[in-house]
Coordinates of N, CA and C in Angstrom, one line a residue:
Chain A
A1 N 17.1 6.8 -6.6 CA 16.1 6.1 -5.8 C 14.7 6.4 -6.2
Q2 N 13.9 5.3 -5.9 CA 12.5 5.6 -6.3 C 11.8 6.5 -5.3
S3 N 10.9 7.4 -5.8 CA 10.2 8.2 -4.8 C 8.9 8.7 -5.6
V4 N 7.9 9.0 -4.8 CA 6.7 9.5 -5.3 C 6.2 10.8 -4.5
T5 N 5.8 11.8 -5.3 CA 5.3 12.9 -4.6 C 3.9 13.2 -5.0
Q6 N 3.1 13.3 -3.9 CA 1.7 13.8 -4.1 C 1.6 15.2 -3.5
P7 N 1.6 16.2 -4.3 CA 1.7 17.5 -3.8 C 0.5 18.0 -3.1
D8 N -0.7 17.4 -3.2 CA -2.0 17.9 -2.6 C -2.2 17.0 -1.4
I9 N -2.2 17.5 -0.2 CA -2.6 16.8 0.9 C -3.9 16.5 1.0
H10 N -4.8 17.5 0.8 CA -6.2 17.5 0.9 C -6.9 18.2 -0.3
I11 N -7.9 17.6 -0.8 CA -8.7 18.2 -1.8 C -10.2 18.1 -1.6
T12 N -10.9 19.2 -1.7 CA -12.4 19.2 -1.6 C -13.0 19.4 -2.9
V13 N -13.9 18.7 -3.3 CA -14.7 18.9 -4.5 C -16.2 18.7 -4.3
S14 N -17.0 19.3 -5.1 CA -18.4 19.1 -5.0 C -18.8 17.9 -5.8
E15 N -19.8 17.3 -5.3 CA -20.4 16.0 -5.9 C -20.8 16.4 -7.4
G16 N -20.4 15.6 -8.3 CA -20.7 15.8 -9.6 C -19.5 16.6 -10.4
A17 N -18.6 17.2 -9.6 CA -17.5 18.0 -10.3 C -16.4 17.0 -10.8
S18 N -15.5 17.5 -11.6 CA -14.5 16.7 -12.0 C -13.3 16.7 -11.1
L19 N -12.5 15.7 -11.1 CA -11.4 15.5 -10.1 C -10.1 15.2 -10.8
E20 N -9.0 15.8 -10.4 CA -7.7 15.4 -10.8 C -6.7 15.5 -9.6
L21 N -6.1 14.2 -9.3 CA -5.2 14.2 -8.3 C -3.7 14.0 -8.9
R22 N -2.9 14.7 -8.4 CA -1.6 14.8 -9.0 C -0.6 13.7 -8.4
C23 N 0.3 13.3 -9.2 CA 1.3 12.3 -8.8 C 2.5 12.5 -9.7
N24 N 3.7 12.7 -9.0 CA 4.9 12.8 -9.7 C 5.9 11.8 -9.1
Y25 N 6.6 11.1 -10.0 CA 7.4 10.0 -9.5 C 8.9 10.3 -9.9
S26 N 9.8 9.5 -9.3 CA 11.3 9.5 -9.6 C 11.6 8.0 -9.7
Y27 N 12.1 7.6 -10.9 CA 12.4 6.2 -11.1 C 13.4 6.2 -12.4
G28 N 14.4 5.3 -12.3 CA 15.4 5.3 -13.3 C 15.1 4.7 -14.6
A29 N 14.0 3.9 -14.7 CA 13.6 3.3 -15.9 C 12.1 3.5 -16.1
T30 N 11.5 2.7 -17.1 CA 10.1 2.9 -17.3 C 9.4 2.3 -16.0
P31 N 8.7 3.1 -15.4 CA 8.0 2.6 -14.1 C 6.8 1.8 -14.3
Y32 N 6.6 1.0 -13.2 CA 5.2 0.4 -13.0 C 4.6 1.4 -12.1
L33 N 3.4 1.9 -12.4 CA 2.7 3.0 -11.6 C 1.4 2.5 -11.2
F34 N 0.9 2.9 -10.0 CA -0.3 2.4 -9.5 C -1.1 3.5 -8.8
W35 N -2.4 3.4 -8.7 CA -3.1 4.2 -7.9 C -3.9 3.3 -7.0
Y36 N -4.0 3.6 -5.7 CA -4.8 2.8 -4.7 C -5.6 3.7 -4.0
V37 N -6.7 3.3 -3.5 CA -7.7 4.1 -2.7 C -7.9 3.3 -1.3
Q38 N -8.0 4.2 -0.2 CA -8.1 3.6 1.1 C -9.1 4.4 1.9
S39 N -10.2 3.6 2.3 CA -11.2 4.2 3.0 C -10.8 4.2 4.5
P40 N -11.4 4.9 5.4 CA -10.8 5.0 6.9 C -10.8 3.7 7.5
G41 N -9.7 3.3 8.0 CA -9.6 2.0 8.8 C -9.5 0.8 7.9
Q42 N -9.3 1.0 6.7 CA -9.3 -0.1 5.7 C -8.0 -0.3 5.1
G43 N -7.9 -1.5 4.3 CA -6.7 -1.7 3.5 C -6.8 -0.9 2.2
L44 N -5.9 -1.1 1.3 CA -5.8 -0.3 0.1 C -6.4 -1.2 -1.1
Q45 N -7.1 -0.6 -1.9 CA -7.7 -1.2 -3.0 C -7.2 -0.6 -4.3
L46 N -6.8 -1.5 -5.2 CA -6.2 -1.1 -6.4 C -7.1 -0.4 -7.4
L47 N -6.9 0.8 -7.8 CA -7.8 1.5 -8.8 C -7.4 1.2 -10.1
L48 N -6.1 1.3 -10.5 CA -5.6 1.1 -11.8 C -4.1 1.1 -11.8
K49 N -3.5 0.6 -12.9 CA -2.1 0.4 -13.0 C -1.6 0.7 -14.4
Y50 N -0.3 1.0 -14.5 CA 0.3 1.3 -15.8 C 1.7 0.5 -15.8
F51 N 2.1 -0.3 -16.8 CA 3.3 -0.8 -17.0 C 3.9 -0.7 -18.3
S52 N 3.0 -0.5 -19.3 CA 3.5 -0.2 -20.7 C 2.3 0.0 -21.6
G53 N 2.6 0.4 -22.9 CA 1.6 0.5 -23.8 C 0.8 1.9 -23.6
D54 N -0.5 1.8 -23.9 CA -1.3 3.0 -24.0 C -1.1 3.8 -22.7
T55 N -0.8 5.1 -22.8 CA -0.5 5.9 -21.7 C -1.7 6.3 -20.9
L56 N -2.9 6.2 -21.5 CA -4.2 6.5 -20.8 C -4.7 5.1 -20.3
V57 N -4.8 5.0 -19.0 CA -5.3 3.6 -18.5 C -6.6 3.9 -17.8
Q58 N -7.5 2.9 -17.9 CA -8.9 3.0 -17.3 C -8.8 2.1 -16.1
G59 N -9.5 2.6 -15.1 CA -9.6 1.7 -13.9 C -11.0 1.4 -13.4
I60 N -11.1 1.0 -12.2 CA -12.4 0.7 -11.6 C -13.1 2.0 -11.1
K61 N -14.4 2.0 -10.9 CA -15.1 3.1 -10.4 C -15.1 4.4 -11.2
G62 N -14.8 4.2 -12.4 CA -14.8 5.4 -13.5 C -13.6 6.1 -13.4
F63 N -12.5 5.8 -12.7 CA -11.3 6.4 -12.6 C -10.4 6.2 -13.9
E64 N -9.5 7.2 -14.2 CA -8.5 6.9 -15.3 C -7.3 7.7 -14.9
A65 N -6.2 7.3 -15.5 CA -4.9 8.1 -15.2 C -4.1 8.0 -16.5
E66 N -3.3 9.1 -16.6 CA -2.5 9.3 -17.8 C -1.1 9.4 -17.4
F67 N -0.3 8.6 -18.0 CA 1.2 8.5 -17.8 C 1.8 9.4 -18.8
K68 N 2.6 10.4 -18.2 CA 3.4 11.4 -19.1 C 4.8 11.3 -18.7
R69 N 5.6 10.6 -19.6 CA 7.0 10.4 -19.3 C 7.8 11.7 -19.2
S70 N 7.4 12.7 -20.0 CA 8.2 13.9 -20.1 C 7.9 14.8 -18.7
Q71 N 6.9 14.5 -18.1 CA 6.6 15.2 -16.8 C 6.8 14.4 -15.6
S72 N 7.1 13.1 -15.8 CA 7.3 12.2 -14.7 C 6.0 12.3 -13.8
S73 N 4.8 12.2 -14.6 CA 3.6 12.4 -13.8 C 2.6 11.1 -14.2
F74 N 1.8 10.9 -13.2 CA 0.7 9.9 -13.5 C -0.5 10.3 -12.7
N75 N -1.1 11.3 -13.3 CA -2.4 11.9 -12.6 C -3.6 11.1 -12.7
L76 N -4.3 11.1 -11.6 CA -5.6 10.4 -11.6 C -6.7 11.3 -11.8
R77 N -7.8 10.9 -12.6 CA -8.8 11.8 -13.0 C -10.2 11.0 -12.9
K78 N -11.2 11.8 -12.7 CA -12.5 11.2 -12.7 C -13.4 12.4 -13.2
P79 N -14.2 12.2 -14.2 CA -15.1 13.2 -14.8 C -16.2 13.8 -13.8
S80 N -16.7 12.9 -13.0 CA -17.8 13.3 -12.1 C -17.7 12.5 -10.9
V81 N -17.5 13.2 -9.7 CA -17.2 12.6 -8.4 C -18.5 12.3 -7.7
H82 N -18.5 11.1 -7.1 CA -19.7 10.8 -6.3 C -19.3 10.9 -4.8
W83 N -20.2 11.0 -3.9 CA -20.0 11.1 -2.5 C -19.2 9.9 -2.0
S84 N -19.4 8.8 -2.6 CA -18.7 7.6 -2.0 C -17.2 7.6 -2.5
D85 N -16.8 8.6 -3.2 CA -15.4 8.6 -3.6 C -14.6 9.2 -2.5
A86 N -15.1 9.8 -1.5 CA -14.4 10.3 -0.4 C -13.5 9.3 0.2
A87 N -12.2 9.5 0.2 CA -11.3 8.6 0.8 C -9.9 9.1 0.7
E88 N -8.9 8.3 1.0 CA -7.5 8.7 0.8 C -7.0 8.0 -0.5
Y89 N -6.2 8.7 -1.2 CA -5.7 8.2 -2.5 C -4.2 8.2 -2.5
F90 N -3.7 7.0 -2.9 CA -2.2 6.8 -2.8 C -1.7 6.5 -4.2
C91 N -0.6 7.2 -4.7 CA 0.1 6.8 -5.9 C 1.3 6.0 -5.5
A92 N 1.6 5.0 -6.2 CA 2.8 4.3 -6.0 C 3.6 3.8 -7.2
V93 N 4.9 3.7 -7.1 CA 5.7 3.4 -8.1 C 6.3 2.0 -7.7
G94 N 6.3 1.0 -8.7 CA 6.8 -0.3 -8.4 C 8.2 -0.5 -8.9
D95 N 9.0 -1.1 -8.0 CA 10.3 -1.5 -8.3 C 10.3 -2.7 -9.2
Q96 N 11.0 -2.7 -10.3 CA 10.8 -3.8 -11.2 C 12.0 -4.9 -10.9
T97 N 12.7 -4.7 -10.0 CA 13.7 -5.7 -9.6 C 13.5 -6.2 -8.1
G98 N 14.1 -7.3 -7.9 CA 14.1 -7.8 -6.6 C 12.7 -8.1 -6.0
A99 N 12.5 -7.4 -4.9 CA 11.2 -7.5 -4.2 C 10.0 -7.0 -4.9
N100 N 10.2 -6.2 -6.0 CA 9.1 -5.6 -6.7 C 8.4 -4.7 -5.6
N101 N 9.0 -4.0 -4.7 CA 8.5 -3.2 -3.8 C 7.7 -2.1 -4.4
L102 N 6.7 -1.6 -3.6 CA 5.9 -0.4 -4.0 C 6.3 0.6 -3.1
F103 N 6.6 1.8 -3.7 CA 7.0 3.0 -3.0 C 5.8 4.0 -3.1
F104 N 5.2 4.3 -2.1 CA 4.0 5.1 -2.0 C 4.3 6.6 -1.7
G105 N 3.4 7.4 -2.2 CA 3.4 8.7 -1.8 C 2.7 8.9 -0.5
T106 N 2.6 10.2 0.0 CA 2.0 10.4 1.2 C 0.5 10.5 1.2
G107 N 0.0 10.4 0.0 CA -1.5 10.4 -0.1 C -2.1 11.7 -0.2
T108 N -3.4 11.7 -0.9 CA -4.3 12.8 -0.9 C -5.6 12.5 -0.4
R109 N -6.0 13.2 0.6 CA -7.3 13.0 1.1 C -8.4 13.7 0.4
L110 N -9.4 13.0 0.0 CA -10.5 13.6 -0.9 C -11.8 13.8 -0.1
T111 N -12.2 15.0 0.0 CA -13.5 15.2 0.6 C -14.5 15.7 -0.5
V112 N -15.8 15.1 -0.4 CA -16.7 15.4 -1.4 C -17.9 16.0 -0.6
I113 N -18.2 17.3 -1.2 CA -19.4 18.0 -0.5 C -20.6 18.0 -1.4
P114 N -21.8 18.0 -0.7 CA -23.0 17.8 -1.5 C -23.2 19.1 -2.4
Chain B
D1 N -11.9 -17.6 -3.3 CA -10.9 -17.0 -2.5 C -11.4 -15.6 -1.9
T2 N -11.3 -15.4 -0.7 CA -11.8 -14.2 -0.1 C -10.8 -13.0 -0.1
G3 N -9.6 -13.2 -0.6 CA -8.7 -12.1 -0.6 C -7.7 -12.3 0.5
V4 N -7.0 -11.2 0.9 CA -6.0 -11.3 2.0 C -6.7 -10.9 3.2
S5 N -6.5 -11.9 4.2 CA -7.1 -11.7 5.5 C -6.1 -11.4 6.6
Q6 N -6.3 -10.5 7.4 CA -5.5 -10.1 8.6 C -6.2 -10.3 9.9
D7 N -5.4 -10.8 10.9 CA -5.9 -10.9 12.2 C -5.0 -10.6 13.2
P8 N -5.4 -9.8 14.3 CA -6.6 -9.2 14.5 C -6.8 -7.9 13.8
R9 N -7.9 -7.3 13.7 CA -8.1 -6.0 13.1 C -7.5 -4.9 13.9
H10 N -7.7 -5.0 15.2 CA -7.2 -4.1 16.2 C -6.5 -4.7 17.4
K11 N -5.4 -4.1 17.8 CA -4.7 -4.6 19.0 C -4.2 -3.5 19.8
I12 N -4.7 -3.4 21.1 CA -4.2 -2.5 22.1 C -3.3 -3.3 23.0
T13 N -2.1 -2.8 23.2 CA -1.2 -3.5 24.1 C -0.4 -2.5 25.0
K14 N 0.1 -2.9 26.2 CA 0.8 -2.1 26.9 C 2.3 -2.1 26.5
R15 N 3.0 -1.0 26.6 CA 4.4 -0.9 26.2 C 5.2 -1.9 26.9
G16 N 6.0 -2.7 26.2 CA 6.9 -3.7 26.6 C 6.3 -5.0 26.5
Q17 N 5.0 -5.2 26.0 CA 4.5 -6.4 25.7 C 4.8 -6.9 24.3
N18 N 4.7 -8.3 24.1 CA 4.9 -8.8 22.8 C 3.5 -9.0 22.0
V19 N 3.5 -8.7 20.8 CA 2.3 -8.9 19.9 C 2.6 -9.7 18.7
T20 N 1.7 -10.4 18.3 CA 1.8 -11.2 17.0 C 0.6 -11.0 16.1
F21 N 0.9 -10.7 14.8 CA -0.2 -10.6 13.8 C -0.1 -11.6 12.8
R22 N -1.2 -12.0 12.2 CA -1.3 -13.0 11.2 C -1.8 -12.5 9.9
C23 N -1.3 -13.0 8.8 CA -1.8 -12.7 7.5 C -2.1 -13.9 6.7
D24 N -3.2 -14.1 6.1 CA -3.4 -15.2 5.2 C -3.6 -14.5 3.7
P25 N -2.6 -14.9 2.9 CA -2.6 -14.3 1.5 C -3.6 -15.1 0.7
I26 N -3.7 -14.6 -0.6 CA -4.5 -15.3 -1.6 C -3.7 -16.6 -1.9
S27 N -4.4 -17.7 -2.0 CA -3.7 -18.9 -2.0 C -2.6 -19.1 -3.2
E28 N -3.0 -18.6 -4.3 CA -2.0 -18.9 -5.4 C -1.0 -17.9 -5.5
H29 N -1.0 -16.9 -4.6 CA 0.1 -15.9 -4.6 C 1.4 -16.4 -3.8
N30 N 2.5 -16.4 -4.4 CA 3.7 -16.8 -3.8 C 4.5 -15.7 -3.1
R31 N 4.2 -14.4 -3.3 CA 4.8 -13.4 -2.7 C 3.9 -12.7 -1.7
L32 N 4.5 -12.5 -0.4 CA 3.8 -11.8 0.7 C 4.7 -10.8 1.2
Y33 N 4.0 -9.6 1.4 CA 4.6 -8.4 1.9 C 4.1 -7.9 3.2
W34 N 4.9 -7.3 4.0 CA 4.4 -6.6 5.2 C 4.8 -5.1 5.0
Y35 N 3.8 -4.2 5.2 CA 4.0 -2.8 5.2 C 3.5 -2.2 6.5
R36 N 4.1 -1.0 6.9 CA 3.6 -0.3 8.1 C 3.3 1.1 7.6
Q37 N 2.0 1.5 8.1 CA 1.4 2.8 7.7 C 1.2 3.6 9.0
T38 N 1.8 4.8 9.2 CA 1.6 5.6 10.2 C 0.7 6.7 9.8
L39 N 0.0 7.4 10.8 CA -1.0 8.4 10.5 C -0.4 9.5 9.5
G40 N -1.3 9.7 8.4 CA -0.9 10.8 7.5 C 0.2 10.3 6.6
Q41 N 0.6 9.1 6.5 CA 1.7 8.7 5.6 C 1.2 7.5 4.8
G42 N 2.0 7.4 3.7 CA 1.7 6.2 2.8 C 2.4 4.9 3.5
P43 N 2.0 3.7 3.0 CA 2.6 2.6 3.6 C 4.1 2.5 3.3
E44 N 4.8 1.9 4.2 CA 6.3 1.8 4.0 C 6.6 0.3 4.1
F45 N 7.5 -0.2 3.2 CA 7.8 -1.6 3.1 C 8.6 -2.0 4.4
L46 N 8.3 -3.2 4.9 CA 8.9 -3.8 6.0 C 9.7 -5.0 5.6
T47 N 9.1 -5.9 4.9 CA 9.7 -7.2 4.5 C 8.8 -7.9 3.5
Y48 N 9.5 -8.9 2.8 CA 8.7 -9.7 1.9 C 9.2 -11.1 2.0
F49 N 8.4 -12.0 1.5 CA 8.6 -13.5 1.3 C 8.3 -13.9 -0.1
Q50 N 9.1 -14.7 -0.6 CA 8.8 -15.5 -1.7 C 8.7 -17.0 -1.4
N51 N 7.4 -17.5 -1.3 CA 7.1 -18.7 -0.7 C 7.5 -18.6 0.7
E52 N 8.3 -19.6 1.2 CA 8.7 -19.5 2.7 C 10.0 -18.7 3.0
A53 N 10.6 -18.3 2.0 CA 11.9 -17.5 2.2 C 11.7 -16.2 2.3
Q54 N 12.3 -15.6 3.4 CA 12.2 -14.1 3.6 C 13.4 -13.5 2.8
L55 N 13.2 -12.8 1.8 CA 14.2 -12.4 0.9 C 14.8 -11.0 1.2
E56 N 14.0 -10.1 1.7 CA 14.5 -8.7 1.9 C 13.7 -8.2 3.1
K57 N 14.5 -7.4 3.8 CA 14.0 -6.8 5.0 C 14.4 -5.2 5.0
S58 N 13.5 -4.3 5.3 CA 13.8 -2.9 5.3 C 14.6 -2.6 6.7
R59 N 15.3 -1.4 6.5 CA 16.0 -0.9 7.8 C 15.0 -0.5 8.8
L60 N 13.7 -0.3 8.4 CA 12.7 -0.1 9.4 C 12.5 -1.2 10.4
L61 N 12.8 -2.3 9.9 CA 12.5 -3.5 10.7 C 13.7 -3.8 11.7
S62 N 13.4 -3.3 12.9 CA 14.4 -3.4 14.0 C 14.6 -4.8 14.4
D63 N 15.5 -5.1 15.3 CA 15.7 -6.4 15.8 C 14.5 -6.9 16.7
R64 N 13.6 -6.1 17.0 CA 12.4 -6.4 17.8 C 11.4 -7.0 17.0
F65 N 11.5 -6.8 15.7 CA 10.5 -7.3 14.7 C 11.1 -8.6 14.1
S66 N 10.2 -9.6 13.9 CA 10.5 -10.8 13.3 C 9.2 -11.3 12.5
A67 N 9.5 -11.8 11.4 CA 8.4 -12.3 10.5 C 8.7 -13.8 10.0
E68 N 7.7 -14.5 9.9 CA 7.8 -15.9 9.4 C 6.7 -16.2 8.4
R69 N 7.0 -17.1 7.6 CA 6.0 -17.7 6.6 C 6.3 -19.1 6.4
P70 N 5.9 -19.9 7.5 CA 6.1 -21.4 7.4 C 5.3 -22.0 6.3
K71 N 6.0 -22.9 5.6 CA 5.3 -23.6 4.5 C 4.9 -22.7 3.3
G72 N 5.3 -21.5 3.3 CA 4.9 -20.6 2.2 C 3.4 -20.2 2.2
S73 N 2.7 -20.4 3.3 CA 1.2 -20.1 3.3 C 1.0 -18.8 4.1
F74 N 0.4 -18.9 5.3 CA 0.2 -17.7 6.1 C 1.5 -17.2 6.6
S75 N 1.5 -15.9 7.1 CA 2.6 -15.3 7.6 C 2.3 -14.7 9.0
T76 N 3.3 -14.6 9.8 CA 3.1 -13.9 11.1 C 4.2 -12.8 11.2
L77 N 3.8 -11.7 11.9 CA 4.7 -10.6 12.3 C 4.6 -10.4 13.7
E78 N 5.8 -10.6 14.4 CA 5.8 -10.4 15.8 C 6.7 -9.3 16.1
I79 N 6.2 -8.5 17.2 CA 6.9 -7.3 17.6 C 7.1 -7.6 19.1
Q80 N 8.5 -7.6 19.5 CA 8.8 -7.9 20.9 C 9.0 -6.5 21.6
R81 N 8.7 -6.5 22.9 CA 8.9 -5.3 23.7 C 8.4 -4.1 23.0
T82 N 7.2 -4.0 22.9 CA 6.6 -3.0 22.0 C 6.9 -1.6 22.7
E83 N 7.0 -0.6 21.7 CA 7.2 0.8 22.1 C 6.0 1.6 21.5
Q84 N 5.9 2.8 22.0 CA 4.8 3.6 21.6 C 5.0 3.9 20.1
G85 N 6.2 4.0 19.7 CA 6.5 4.3 18.3 C 6.1 3.3 17.3
D86 N 5.7 2.1 17.8 CA 5.4 1.0 17.0 C 3.8 1.2 16.7
S87 N 3.2 2.0 17.3 CA 1.6 2.2 17.0 C 1.5 2.6 15.5
A88 N 0.8 1.9 14.8 CA 0.6 2.0 13.4 C -0.4 1.0 12.9
M89 N -0.7 1.2 11.6 CA -1.5 0.1 10.8 C -0.4 -0.7 10.2
Y90 N -0.5 -2.1 10.4 CA 0.3 -3.0 9.7 C -0.5 -3.8 8.6
L91 N 0.0 -3.5 7.5 CA -0.6 -4.1 6.3 C 0.1 -5.3 5.6
C92 N -0.7 -6.2 5.3 CA -0.1 -7.4 4.6 C -0.7 -7.3 3.1
A93 N 0.1 -7.7 2.2 CA -0.2 -7.8 0.8 C 0.3 -9.1 0.2
S94 N -0.3 -9.5 -0.9 CA 0.3 -10.6 -1.7 C 0.2 -10.4 -3.1
S95 N 1.1 -11.1 -3.9 CA 1.0 -10.9 -5.3 C 1.6 -12.2 -6.0
T96 N 1.5 -12.3 -7.3 CA 2.0 -13.4 -8.0 C 3.5 -13.3 -8.3
G97 N 4.0 -12.1 -8.1 CA 5.4 -11.8 -8.1 C 6.0 -11.3 -9.4
T98 N 5.2 -10.9 -10.4 CA 5.7 -10.3 -11.6 C 6.0 -8.8 -11.5
G99 N 5.3 -8.3 -10.4 CA 5.5 -6.8 -10.2 C 4.5 -5.9 -11.1
R100 N 3.8 -6.5 -12.0 CA 3.0 -5.7 -12.9 C 1.7 -5.6 -12.4
E101 N 1.2 -6.5 -11.6 CA -0.2 -6.4 -11.3 C -0.5 -5.7 -9.9
G102 N 0.6 -5.2 -9.3 CA 0.4 -4.6 -8.0 C 0.1 -5.7 -7.0
Y103 N -0.4 -5.2 -5.9 CA -0.6 -6.2 -4.8 C -2.1 -6.1 -4.5
T104 N -2.5 -7.2 -3.8 CA -3.9 -7.3 -3.1 C -3.5 -7.1 -1.6
F105 N -4.0 -6.0 -1.1 CA -3.8 -5.8 0.4 C -5.0 -6.4 1.2
G106 N -4.5 -6.7 2.5 CA -5.6 -6.9 3.4 C -6.0 -5.7 4.1
S107 N -7.0 -5.9 5.0 CA -7.4 -4.7 5.8 C -6.7 -4.0 6.8
G108 N -5.6 -4.8 7.1 CA -4.7 -4.2 8.1 C -5.0 -4.6 9.5
T109 N -3.9 -4.5 10.4 CA -4.0 -4.6 11.9 C -3.7 -3.3 12.4
R110 N -4.5 -2.7 13.2 CA -4.3 -1.4 13.8 C -3.7 -1.7 15.2
L111 N -2.4 -1.3 15.4 CA -1.8 -1.5 16.7 C -1.7 -0.1 17.4
T112 N -2.1 -0.3 18.7 CA -2.0 0.9 19.5 C -1.3 0.4 20.8
V113 N -0.1 1.1 21.1 CA 0.7 0.8 22.2 C 0.5 1.9 23.2
V114 N 0.1 1.5 24.5 CA -0.3 2.5 25.4 C 0.7 2.5 26.6

């Protein structure tokens, strides 16, 4: 069965510091992988996605993620965090059959300190 | 196109009352999804439509829940005889159905059952 694990519930970084959010997935085939960001009380915005090809994908707002099949990971990175990046981040794996459901992790809350 | 719209943004209701939420997807998207998100969790799949057909329902969707998508355009999600456990954010998303692009989410409807 598909599943996503985000081991870090809450991360605090200083503005300007680098960021890495971890995501591990379980899926029987080559997965479709996504990172979404959610500001308080808002819906989810797609940051980036992977479904094939280059394992390093670039997204919006300066984010990137790397797909590592051997580690079943899809970690999100940003070289320099801005205060506006404070939000909840969700990793998701997409079911490639039927409904194409997304299975989400429990999220990582990012706090940015000045 | 202004994206996926959900109405209302917030709903407070007394236990036992019925509530209905509306979602207007991106017009060219033939797939529409409903997800539920409780505090501290990632979104969980409830149901999805391809055009007007409801093709899959999660076990989370009890008999008190019903969803429709007449004419394959907007969708409604009704909860009958609400319970306190129904308090959550209800998210709607739409997609073109290939599974590769992820979804576009609305801002959600926050339901509070008192």
